[in-house]
Coordinates of N, CA and C in Angstrom, one line a residue:
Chain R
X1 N -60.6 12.3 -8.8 CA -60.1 11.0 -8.3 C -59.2 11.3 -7.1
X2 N -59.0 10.5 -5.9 CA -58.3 10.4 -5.1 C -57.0 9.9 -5.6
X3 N -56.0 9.8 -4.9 CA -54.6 9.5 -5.1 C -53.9 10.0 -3.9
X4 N -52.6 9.4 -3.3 CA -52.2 9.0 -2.0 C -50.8 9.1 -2.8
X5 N -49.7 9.7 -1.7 CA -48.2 10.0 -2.1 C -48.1 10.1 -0.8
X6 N -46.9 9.0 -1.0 CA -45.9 8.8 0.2 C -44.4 9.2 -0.1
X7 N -44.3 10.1 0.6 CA -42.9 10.3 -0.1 C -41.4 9.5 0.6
X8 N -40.5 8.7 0.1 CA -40.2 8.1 0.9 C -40.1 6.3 0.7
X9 N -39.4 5.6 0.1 CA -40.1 3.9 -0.3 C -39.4 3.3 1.5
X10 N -38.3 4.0 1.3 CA -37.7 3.6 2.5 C -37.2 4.7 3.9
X11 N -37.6 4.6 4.7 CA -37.4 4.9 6.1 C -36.2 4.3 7.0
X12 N -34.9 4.9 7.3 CA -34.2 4.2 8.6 C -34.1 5.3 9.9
X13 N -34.3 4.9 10.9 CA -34.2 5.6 12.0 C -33.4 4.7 12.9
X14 N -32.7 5.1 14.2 CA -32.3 4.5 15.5 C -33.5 4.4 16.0
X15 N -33.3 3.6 17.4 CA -33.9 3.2 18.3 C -34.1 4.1 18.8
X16 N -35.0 4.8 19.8 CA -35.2 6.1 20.2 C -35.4 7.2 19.3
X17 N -35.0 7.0 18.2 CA -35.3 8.4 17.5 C -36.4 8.8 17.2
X18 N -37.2 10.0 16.5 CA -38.2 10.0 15.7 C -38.3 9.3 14.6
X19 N -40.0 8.8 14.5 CA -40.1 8.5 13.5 C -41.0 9.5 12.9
X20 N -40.7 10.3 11.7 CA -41.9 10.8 10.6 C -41.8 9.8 8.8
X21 N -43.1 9.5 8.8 CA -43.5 9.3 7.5 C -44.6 9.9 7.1
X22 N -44.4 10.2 5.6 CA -44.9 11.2 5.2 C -46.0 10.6 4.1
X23 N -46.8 11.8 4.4 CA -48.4 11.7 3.0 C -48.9 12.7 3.1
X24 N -49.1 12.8 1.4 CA -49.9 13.9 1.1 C -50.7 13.3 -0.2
X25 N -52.1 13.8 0.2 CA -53.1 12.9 -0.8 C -54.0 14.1 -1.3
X26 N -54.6 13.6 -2.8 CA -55.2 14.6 -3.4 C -56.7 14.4 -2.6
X27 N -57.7 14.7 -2.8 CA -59.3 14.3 -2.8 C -60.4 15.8 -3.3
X28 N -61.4 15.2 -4.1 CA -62.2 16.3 -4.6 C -63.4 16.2 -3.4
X29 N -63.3 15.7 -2.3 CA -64.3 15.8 -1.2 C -63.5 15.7 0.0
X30 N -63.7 16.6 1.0 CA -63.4 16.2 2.5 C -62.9 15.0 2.9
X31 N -61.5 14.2 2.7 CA -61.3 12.8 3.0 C -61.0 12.5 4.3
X32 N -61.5 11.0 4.0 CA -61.0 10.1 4.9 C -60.1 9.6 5.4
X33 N -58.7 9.8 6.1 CA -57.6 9.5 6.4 C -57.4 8.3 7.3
X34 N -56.2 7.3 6.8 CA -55.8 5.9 7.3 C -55.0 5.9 7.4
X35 N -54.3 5.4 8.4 CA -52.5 4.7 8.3 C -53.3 3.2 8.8
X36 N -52.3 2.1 7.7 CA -52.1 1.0 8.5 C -51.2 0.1 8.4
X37 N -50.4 -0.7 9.3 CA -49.1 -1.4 9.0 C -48.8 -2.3 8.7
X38 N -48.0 -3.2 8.1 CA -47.9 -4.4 7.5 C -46.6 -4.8 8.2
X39 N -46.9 -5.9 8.7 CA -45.6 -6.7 9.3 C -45.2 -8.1 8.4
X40 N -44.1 -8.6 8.7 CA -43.5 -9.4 7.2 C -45.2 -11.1 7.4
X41 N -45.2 -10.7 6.3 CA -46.1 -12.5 5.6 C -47.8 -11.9 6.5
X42 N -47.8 -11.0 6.8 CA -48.9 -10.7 7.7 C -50.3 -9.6 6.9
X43 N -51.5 -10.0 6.8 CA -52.1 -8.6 6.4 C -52.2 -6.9 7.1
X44 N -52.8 -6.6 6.4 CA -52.7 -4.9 7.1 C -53.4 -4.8 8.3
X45 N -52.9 -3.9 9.6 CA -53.4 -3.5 10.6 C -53.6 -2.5 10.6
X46 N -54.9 -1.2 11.1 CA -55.1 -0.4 11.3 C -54.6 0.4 12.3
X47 N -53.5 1.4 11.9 CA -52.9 2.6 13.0 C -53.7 3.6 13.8
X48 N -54.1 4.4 12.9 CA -54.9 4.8 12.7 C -55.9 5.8 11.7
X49 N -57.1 6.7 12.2 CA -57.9 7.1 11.0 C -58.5 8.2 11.8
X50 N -58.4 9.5 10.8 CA -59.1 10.5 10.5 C -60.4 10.7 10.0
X51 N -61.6 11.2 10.3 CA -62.8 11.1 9.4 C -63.3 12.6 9.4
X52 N -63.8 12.8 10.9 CA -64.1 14.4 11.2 C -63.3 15.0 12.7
X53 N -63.5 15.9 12.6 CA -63.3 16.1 14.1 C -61.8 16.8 14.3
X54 N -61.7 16.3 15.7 CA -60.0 17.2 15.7 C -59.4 16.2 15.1
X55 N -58.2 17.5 14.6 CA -57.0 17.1 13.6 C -55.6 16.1 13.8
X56 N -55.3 16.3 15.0 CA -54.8 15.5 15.8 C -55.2 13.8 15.9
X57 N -55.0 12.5 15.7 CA -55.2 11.7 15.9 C -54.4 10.8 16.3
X58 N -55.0 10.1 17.6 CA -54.1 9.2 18.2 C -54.5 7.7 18.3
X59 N -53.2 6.8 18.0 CA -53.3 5.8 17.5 C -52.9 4.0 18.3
X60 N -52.5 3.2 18.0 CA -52.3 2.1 18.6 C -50.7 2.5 18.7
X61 N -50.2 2.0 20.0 CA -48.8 1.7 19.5 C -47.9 2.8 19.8
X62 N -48.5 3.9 20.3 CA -47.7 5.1 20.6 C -47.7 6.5 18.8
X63 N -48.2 6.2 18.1 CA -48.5 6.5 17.0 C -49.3 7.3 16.9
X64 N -49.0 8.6 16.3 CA -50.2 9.7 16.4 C -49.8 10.6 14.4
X65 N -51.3 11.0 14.2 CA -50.6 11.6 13.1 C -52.0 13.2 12.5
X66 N -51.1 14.0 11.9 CA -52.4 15.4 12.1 C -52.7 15.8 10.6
X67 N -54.3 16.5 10.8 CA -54.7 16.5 9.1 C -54.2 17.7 9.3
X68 N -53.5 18.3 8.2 CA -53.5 19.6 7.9 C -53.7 20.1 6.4
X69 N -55.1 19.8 6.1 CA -56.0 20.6 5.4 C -55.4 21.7 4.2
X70 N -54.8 22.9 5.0 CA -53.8 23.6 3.8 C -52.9 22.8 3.1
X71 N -52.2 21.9 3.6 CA -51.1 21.1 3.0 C -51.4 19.7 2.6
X72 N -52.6 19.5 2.5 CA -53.2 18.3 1.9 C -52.1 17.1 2.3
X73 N -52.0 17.1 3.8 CA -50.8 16.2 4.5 C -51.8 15.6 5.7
X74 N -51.2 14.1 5.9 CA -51.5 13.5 7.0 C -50.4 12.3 7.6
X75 N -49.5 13.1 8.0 CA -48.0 12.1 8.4 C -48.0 11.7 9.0
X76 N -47.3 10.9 9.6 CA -47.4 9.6 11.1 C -46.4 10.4 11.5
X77 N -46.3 9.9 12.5 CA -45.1 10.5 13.4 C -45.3 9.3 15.1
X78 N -44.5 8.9 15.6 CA -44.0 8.6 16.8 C -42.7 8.9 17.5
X79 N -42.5 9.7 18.7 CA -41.4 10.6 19.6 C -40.5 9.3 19.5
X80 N -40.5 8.1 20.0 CA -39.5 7.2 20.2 C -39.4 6.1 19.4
X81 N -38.7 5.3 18.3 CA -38.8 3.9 17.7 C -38.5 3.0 18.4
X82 N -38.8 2.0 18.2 CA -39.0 0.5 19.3 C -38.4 -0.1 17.7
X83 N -38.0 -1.1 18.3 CA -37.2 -2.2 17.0 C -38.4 -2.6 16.4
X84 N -39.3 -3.0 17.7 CA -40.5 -3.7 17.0 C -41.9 -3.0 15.9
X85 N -41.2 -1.6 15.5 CA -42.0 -1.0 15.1 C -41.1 -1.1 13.0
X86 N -40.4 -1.8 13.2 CA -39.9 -2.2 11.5 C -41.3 -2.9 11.4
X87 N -41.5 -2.4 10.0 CA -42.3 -2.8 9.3 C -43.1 -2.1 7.9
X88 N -44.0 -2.5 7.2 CA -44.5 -1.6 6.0 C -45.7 -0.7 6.6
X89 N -45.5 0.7 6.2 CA -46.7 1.4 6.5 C -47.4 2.0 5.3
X90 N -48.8 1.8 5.6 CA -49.3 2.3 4.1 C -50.5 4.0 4.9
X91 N -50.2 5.0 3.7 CA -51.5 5.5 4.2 C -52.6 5.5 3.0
X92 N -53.8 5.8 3.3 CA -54.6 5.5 2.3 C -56.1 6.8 2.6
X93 N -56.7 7.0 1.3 CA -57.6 7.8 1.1 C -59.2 7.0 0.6
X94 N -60.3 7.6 1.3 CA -61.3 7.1 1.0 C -61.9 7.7 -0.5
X95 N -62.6 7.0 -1.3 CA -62.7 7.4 -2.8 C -64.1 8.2 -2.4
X96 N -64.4 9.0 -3.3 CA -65.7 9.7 -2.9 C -66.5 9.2 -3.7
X97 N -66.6 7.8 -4.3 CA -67.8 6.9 -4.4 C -67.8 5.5 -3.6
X98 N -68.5 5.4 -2.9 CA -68.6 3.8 -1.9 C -67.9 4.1 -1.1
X99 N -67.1 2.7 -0.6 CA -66.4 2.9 0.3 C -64.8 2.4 0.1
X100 N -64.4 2.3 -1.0 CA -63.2 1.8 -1.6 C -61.8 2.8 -0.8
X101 N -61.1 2.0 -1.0 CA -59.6 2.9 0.0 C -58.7 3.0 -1.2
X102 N -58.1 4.0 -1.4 CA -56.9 4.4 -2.2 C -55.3 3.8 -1.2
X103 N -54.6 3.5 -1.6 CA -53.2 3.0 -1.0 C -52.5 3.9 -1.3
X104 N -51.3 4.3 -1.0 CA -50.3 4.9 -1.2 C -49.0 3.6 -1.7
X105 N -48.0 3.9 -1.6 CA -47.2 2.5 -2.6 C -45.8 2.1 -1.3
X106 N -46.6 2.7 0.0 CA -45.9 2.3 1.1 C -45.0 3.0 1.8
X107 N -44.2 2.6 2.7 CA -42.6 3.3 3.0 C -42.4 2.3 4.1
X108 N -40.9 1.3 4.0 CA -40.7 0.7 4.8 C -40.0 1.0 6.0
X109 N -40.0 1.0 7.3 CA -39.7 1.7 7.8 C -38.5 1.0 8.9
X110 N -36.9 1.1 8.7 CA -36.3 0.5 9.2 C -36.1 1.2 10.6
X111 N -35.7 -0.1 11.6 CA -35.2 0.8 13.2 C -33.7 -0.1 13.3
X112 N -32.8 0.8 13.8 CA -31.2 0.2 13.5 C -31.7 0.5 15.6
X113 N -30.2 -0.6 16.0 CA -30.0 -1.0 17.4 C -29.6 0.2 17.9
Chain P
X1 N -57.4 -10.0 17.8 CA -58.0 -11.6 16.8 C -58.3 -10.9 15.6
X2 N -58.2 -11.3 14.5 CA -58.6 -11.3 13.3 C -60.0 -11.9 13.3
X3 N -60.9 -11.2 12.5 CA -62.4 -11.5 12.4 C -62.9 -12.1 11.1
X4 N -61.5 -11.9 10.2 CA -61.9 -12.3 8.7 C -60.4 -13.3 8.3
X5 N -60.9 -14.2 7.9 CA -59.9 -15.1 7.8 C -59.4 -15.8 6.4
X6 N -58.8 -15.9 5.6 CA -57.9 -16.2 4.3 C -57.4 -17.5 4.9
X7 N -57.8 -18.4 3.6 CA -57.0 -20.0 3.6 C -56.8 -20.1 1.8
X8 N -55.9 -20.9 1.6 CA -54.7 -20.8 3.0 C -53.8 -20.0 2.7
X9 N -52.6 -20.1 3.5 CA -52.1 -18.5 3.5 C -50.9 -18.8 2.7
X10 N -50.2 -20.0 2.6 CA -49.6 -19.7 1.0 C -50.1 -21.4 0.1
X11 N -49.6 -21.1 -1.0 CA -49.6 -21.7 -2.0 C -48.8 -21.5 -3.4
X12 N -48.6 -23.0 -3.6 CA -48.0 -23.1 -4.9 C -48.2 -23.8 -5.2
X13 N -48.6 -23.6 -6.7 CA -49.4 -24.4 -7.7 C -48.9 -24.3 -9.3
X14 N -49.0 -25.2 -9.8 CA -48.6 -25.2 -11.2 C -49.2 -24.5 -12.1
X15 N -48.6 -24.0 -13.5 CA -49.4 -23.4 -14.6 C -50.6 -24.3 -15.1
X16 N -51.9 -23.6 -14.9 CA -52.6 -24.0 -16.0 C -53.7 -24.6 -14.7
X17 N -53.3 -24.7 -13.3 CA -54.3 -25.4 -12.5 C -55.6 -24.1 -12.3
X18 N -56.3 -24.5 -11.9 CA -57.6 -23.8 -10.9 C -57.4 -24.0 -9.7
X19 N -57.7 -22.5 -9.6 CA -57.2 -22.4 -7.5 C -59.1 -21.7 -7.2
X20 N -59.0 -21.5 -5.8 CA -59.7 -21.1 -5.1 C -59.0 -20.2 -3.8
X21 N -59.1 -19.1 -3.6 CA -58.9 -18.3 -2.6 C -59.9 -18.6 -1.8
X22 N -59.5 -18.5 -0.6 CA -61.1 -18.9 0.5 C -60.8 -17.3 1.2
X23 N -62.2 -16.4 1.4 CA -62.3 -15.6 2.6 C -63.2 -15.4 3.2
X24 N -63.2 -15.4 4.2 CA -64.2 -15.4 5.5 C -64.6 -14.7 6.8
X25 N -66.0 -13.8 6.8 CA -65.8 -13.2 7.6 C -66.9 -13.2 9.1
X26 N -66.4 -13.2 9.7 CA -67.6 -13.4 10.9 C -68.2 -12.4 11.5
X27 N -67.9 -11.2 10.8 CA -68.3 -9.8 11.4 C -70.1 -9.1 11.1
X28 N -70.4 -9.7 9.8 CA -71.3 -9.4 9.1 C -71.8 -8.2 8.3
X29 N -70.1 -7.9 8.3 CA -69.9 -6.8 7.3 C -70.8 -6.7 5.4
X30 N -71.6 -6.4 5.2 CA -71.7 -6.2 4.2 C -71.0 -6.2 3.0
X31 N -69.5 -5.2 3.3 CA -68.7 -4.8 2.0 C -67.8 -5.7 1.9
X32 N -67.2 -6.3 0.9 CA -65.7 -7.1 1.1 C -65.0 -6.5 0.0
X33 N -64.0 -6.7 0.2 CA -62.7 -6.5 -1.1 C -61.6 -7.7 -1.3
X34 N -61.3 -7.8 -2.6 CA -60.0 -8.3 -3.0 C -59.2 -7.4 -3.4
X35 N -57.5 -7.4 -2.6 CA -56.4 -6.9 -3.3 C -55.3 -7.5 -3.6
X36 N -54.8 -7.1 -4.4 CA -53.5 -7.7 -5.0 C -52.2 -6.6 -4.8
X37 N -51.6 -7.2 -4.1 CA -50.1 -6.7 -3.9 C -48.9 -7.3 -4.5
X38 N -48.3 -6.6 -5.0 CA -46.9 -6.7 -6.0 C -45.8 -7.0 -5.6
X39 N -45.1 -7.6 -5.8 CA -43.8 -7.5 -5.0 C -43.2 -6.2 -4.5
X40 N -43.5 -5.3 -5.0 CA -42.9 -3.8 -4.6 C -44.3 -3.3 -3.6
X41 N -44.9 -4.3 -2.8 CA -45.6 -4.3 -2.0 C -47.5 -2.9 -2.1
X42 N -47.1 -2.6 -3.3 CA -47.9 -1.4 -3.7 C -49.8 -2.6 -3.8
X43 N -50.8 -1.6 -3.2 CA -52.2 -3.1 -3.5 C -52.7 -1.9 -4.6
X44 N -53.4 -3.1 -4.9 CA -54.1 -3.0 -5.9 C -55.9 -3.4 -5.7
X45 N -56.8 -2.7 -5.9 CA -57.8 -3.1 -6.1 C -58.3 -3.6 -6.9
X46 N -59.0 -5.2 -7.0 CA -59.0 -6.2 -8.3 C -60.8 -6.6 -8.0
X47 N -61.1 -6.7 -6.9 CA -62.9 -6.9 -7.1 C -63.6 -6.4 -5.6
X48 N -65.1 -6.2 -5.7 CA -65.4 -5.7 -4.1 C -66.8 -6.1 -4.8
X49 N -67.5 -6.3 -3.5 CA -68.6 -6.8 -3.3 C -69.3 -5.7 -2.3
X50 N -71.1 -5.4 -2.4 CA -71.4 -4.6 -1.9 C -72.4 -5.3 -0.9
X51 N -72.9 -6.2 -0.8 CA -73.6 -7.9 -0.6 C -73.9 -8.8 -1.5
X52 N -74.8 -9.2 -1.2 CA -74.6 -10.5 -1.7 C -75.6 -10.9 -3.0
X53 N -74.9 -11.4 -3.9 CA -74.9 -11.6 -5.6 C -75.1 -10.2 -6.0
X54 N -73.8 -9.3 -5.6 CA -73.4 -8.2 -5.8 C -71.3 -8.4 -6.1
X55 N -71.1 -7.8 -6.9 CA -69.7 -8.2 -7.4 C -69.3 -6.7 -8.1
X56 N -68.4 -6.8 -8.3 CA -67.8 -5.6 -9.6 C -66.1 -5.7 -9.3
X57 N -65.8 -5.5 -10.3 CA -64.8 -5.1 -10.7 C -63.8 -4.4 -10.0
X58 N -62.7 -4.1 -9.4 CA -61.8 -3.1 -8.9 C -61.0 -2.0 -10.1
X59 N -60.3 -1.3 -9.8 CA -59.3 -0.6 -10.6 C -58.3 -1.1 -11.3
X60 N -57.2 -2.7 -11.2 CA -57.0 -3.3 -12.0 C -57.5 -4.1 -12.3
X61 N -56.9 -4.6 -13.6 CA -57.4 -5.9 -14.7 C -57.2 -7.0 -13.8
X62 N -57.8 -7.8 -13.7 CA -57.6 -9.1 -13.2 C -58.8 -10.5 -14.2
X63 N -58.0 -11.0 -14.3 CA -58.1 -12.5 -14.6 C -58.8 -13.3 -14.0
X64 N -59.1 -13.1 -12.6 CA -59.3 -13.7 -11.8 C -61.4 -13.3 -11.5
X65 N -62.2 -14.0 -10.9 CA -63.4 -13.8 -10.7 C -63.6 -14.2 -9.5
X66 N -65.0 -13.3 -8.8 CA -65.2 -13.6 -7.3 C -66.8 -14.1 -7.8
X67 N -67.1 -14.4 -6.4 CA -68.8 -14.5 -6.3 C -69.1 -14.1 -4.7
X68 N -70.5 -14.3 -4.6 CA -70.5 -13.4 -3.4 C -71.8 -14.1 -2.9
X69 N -72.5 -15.2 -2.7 CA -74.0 -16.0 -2.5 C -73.5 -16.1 -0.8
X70 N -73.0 -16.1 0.1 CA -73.4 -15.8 1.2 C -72.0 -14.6 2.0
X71 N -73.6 -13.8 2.8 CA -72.6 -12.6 3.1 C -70.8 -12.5 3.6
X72 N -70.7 -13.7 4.4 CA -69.5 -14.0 5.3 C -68.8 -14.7 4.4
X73 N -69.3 -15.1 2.8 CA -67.9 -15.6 1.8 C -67.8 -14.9 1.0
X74 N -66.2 -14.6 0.6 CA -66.6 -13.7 -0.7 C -64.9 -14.5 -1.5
X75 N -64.6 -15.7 -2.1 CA -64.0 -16.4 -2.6 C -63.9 -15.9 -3.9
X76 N -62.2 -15.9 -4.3 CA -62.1 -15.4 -5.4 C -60.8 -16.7 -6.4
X77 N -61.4 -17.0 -7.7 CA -60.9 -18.1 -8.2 C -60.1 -18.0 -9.6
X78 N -59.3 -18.2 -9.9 CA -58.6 -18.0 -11.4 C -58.9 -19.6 -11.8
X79 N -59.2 -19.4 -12.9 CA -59.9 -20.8 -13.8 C -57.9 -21.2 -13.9
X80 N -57.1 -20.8 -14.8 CA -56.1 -21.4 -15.2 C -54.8 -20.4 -14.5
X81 N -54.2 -21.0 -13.9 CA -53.1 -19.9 -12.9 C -51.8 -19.8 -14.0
X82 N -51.3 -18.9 -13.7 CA -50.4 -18.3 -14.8 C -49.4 -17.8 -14.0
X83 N -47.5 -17.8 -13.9 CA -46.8 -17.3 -13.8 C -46.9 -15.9 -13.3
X84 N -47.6 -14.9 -14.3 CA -48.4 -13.9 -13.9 C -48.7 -13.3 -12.7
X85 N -49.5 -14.5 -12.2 CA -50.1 -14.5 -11.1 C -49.7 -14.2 -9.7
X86 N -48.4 -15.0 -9.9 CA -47.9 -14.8 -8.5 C -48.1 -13.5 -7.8
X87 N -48.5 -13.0 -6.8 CA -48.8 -12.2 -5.7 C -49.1 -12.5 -4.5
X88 N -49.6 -11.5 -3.7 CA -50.1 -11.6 -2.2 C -51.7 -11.7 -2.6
X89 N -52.5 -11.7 -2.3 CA -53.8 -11.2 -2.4 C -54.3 -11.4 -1.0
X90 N -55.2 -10.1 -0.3 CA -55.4 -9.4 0.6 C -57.0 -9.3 0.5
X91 N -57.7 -9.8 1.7 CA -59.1 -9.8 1.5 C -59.4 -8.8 2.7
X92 N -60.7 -7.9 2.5 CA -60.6 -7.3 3.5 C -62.4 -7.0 3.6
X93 N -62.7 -6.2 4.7 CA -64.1 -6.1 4.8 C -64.5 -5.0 5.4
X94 N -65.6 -4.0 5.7 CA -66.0 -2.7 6.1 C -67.0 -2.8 6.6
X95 N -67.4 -2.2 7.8 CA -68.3 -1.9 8.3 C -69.4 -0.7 8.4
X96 N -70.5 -0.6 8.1 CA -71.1 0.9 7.9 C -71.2 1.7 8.7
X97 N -70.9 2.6 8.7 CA -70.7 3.9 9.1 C -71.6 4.6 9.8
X98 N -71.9 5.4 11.0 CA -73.1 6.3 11.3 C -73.1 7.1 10.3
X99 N -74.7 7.3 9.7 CA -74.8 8.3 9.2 C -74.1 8.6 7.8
X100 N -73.7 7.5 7.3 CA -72.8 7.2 6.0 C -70.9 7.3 6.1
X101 N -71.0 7.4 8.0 CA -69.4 7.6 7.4 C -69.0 5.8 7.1
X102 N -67.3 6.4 7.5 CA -66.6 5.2 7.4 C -65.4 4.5 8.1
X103 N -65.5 3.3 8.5 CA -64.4 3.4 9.5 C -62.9 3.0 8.8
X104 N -63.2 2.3 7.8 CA -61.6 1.4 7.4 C -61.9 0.0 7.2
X105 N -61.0 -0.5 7.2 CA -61.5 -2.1 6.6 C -60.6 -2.6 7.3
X106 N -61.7 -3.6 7.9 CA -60.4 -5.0 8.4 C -60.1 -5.6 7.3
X107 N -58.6 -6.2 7.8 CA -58.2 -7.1 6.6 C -57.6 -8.4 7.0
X108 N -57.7 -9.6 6.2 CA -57.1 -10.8 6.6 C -55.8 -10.7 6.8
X109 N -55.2 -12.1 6.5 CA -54.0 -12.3 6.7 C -53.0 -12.6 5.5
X110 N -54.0 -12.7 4.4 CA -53.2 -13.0 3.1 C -52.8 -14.3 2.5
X111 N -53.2 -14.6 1.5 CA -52.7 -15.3 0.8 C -51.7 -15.1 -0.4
X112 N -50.3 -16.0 -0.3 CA -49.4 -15.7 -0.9 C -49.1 -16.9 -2.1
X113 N -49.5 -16.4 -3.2 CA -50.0 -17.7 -4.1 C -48.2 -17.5 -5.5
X114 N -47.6 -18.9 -5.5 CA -46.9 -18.9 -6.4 C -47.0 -19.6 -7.4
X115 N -47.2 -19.3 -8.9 CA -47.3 -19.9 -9.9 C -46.3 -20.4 -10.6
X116 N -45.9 -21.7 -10.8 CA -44.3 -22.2 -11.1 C -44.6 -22.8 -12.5

């Protein structure tokens, strides 16, 4: 079975600062990797997604994040925070039956002035 | 723009009514899903559809039942609403993949249903 770990419920950074949030997900096949974000009363948006290829992925928004395979990790990361970038991020794993998405249980991510 | 659309986006309704979730999508996605989100914002998968008069079940228990008779509806209804109930529920949809992959799922905008 898949399963998704965020480590982390809550995130605060400055403005300018780095942002890393973190995941590490199990899978018994080659997975599919997602970040997508949740802004307040709004559904999920897609950051972005890993499938094949380079490891490296870059995203909407200034937002990039890398599979690294030995560490069964695929973290987000952005060099600078923008106020406008508070909000919920989820990452998520594709199940290796269908096409069903596993969630992780979030991390909210605050940006201070 | 959003391509899949949830009505309406909140509600409150009394114990014991019948509701109707409406979702809609204009993409002609095949797959849809319902999810249920918690107040501790964690989803949950509660039903998905593969086309149409195709249904099943998700990973949690849910109360609640979908149907699926045309591709671009996939409406999910609780006969009697319950305290319980209260959540977000999150409709979303997927597009097929080259060659079997997969891209992710759009998702609506949510419906935030309170049971008083």
């Amino acid at each position: 079975a898949q399963s998704v770990t965020q480590l982390g419920s809550h995130v605060s950074v400055s403005e300018g600062a780095l942002v890393l949030l973190r995941c590490n997900y199990s899978s018994s096949v080659p997975p599919y990797l997602f970040w997508y974000v949740q802004y307040p009363n709004q559904g999920l948006q897609l950051l972005l997604k890993y499938t094949t290829g380079a490891t490296l992925v870059k995203g909407i928004n200034g937002f990039e994040a890398e599979f690294k395979k030995s560490e069964t990790s695929f973290h987000l990361t952005k060099p600078s925070a923008h106020m406008s970038d508070a909000a919920e991020y989820f990452c998520a794993v594709r199940a290796s039956s269908g096409d069903k998405l596993t969630f992780g249980t979030g991390t909210r991510l605050a940006v201070r002035p | 723009e959003a391509d899949i659309y949830q009505t309406p986006r909140y509600l409150v309704i009394g114990t014991g009514k019948k509701i109707t979730l409406e979702c809609s999508q204009t993409m002609g996605h095949d797959k849809m899903y319902w999810y249920q989100q918690d107040p501790g914002m964690e989803l949950h998968l509660i039903h998905y559809s593969y086309g149409v008069n195709s249904t099943e079940k998700g990973d949690l228990s849910s109360e609640s039942t979908v149907s699926r008779i045309r591709t671009e509806h996939f409406p999910l209804t609780l006969e009697s609403a319950r305290p319980s109930h209260t959540s977000q529920y999150l409709c979303a949809s997927s597009a097929p993949g080259v060659a079997g992959g997969f891209y992710g799922y759009t998702f609506g905008s949510g419906t935030r249903l309170t049971v008083v």
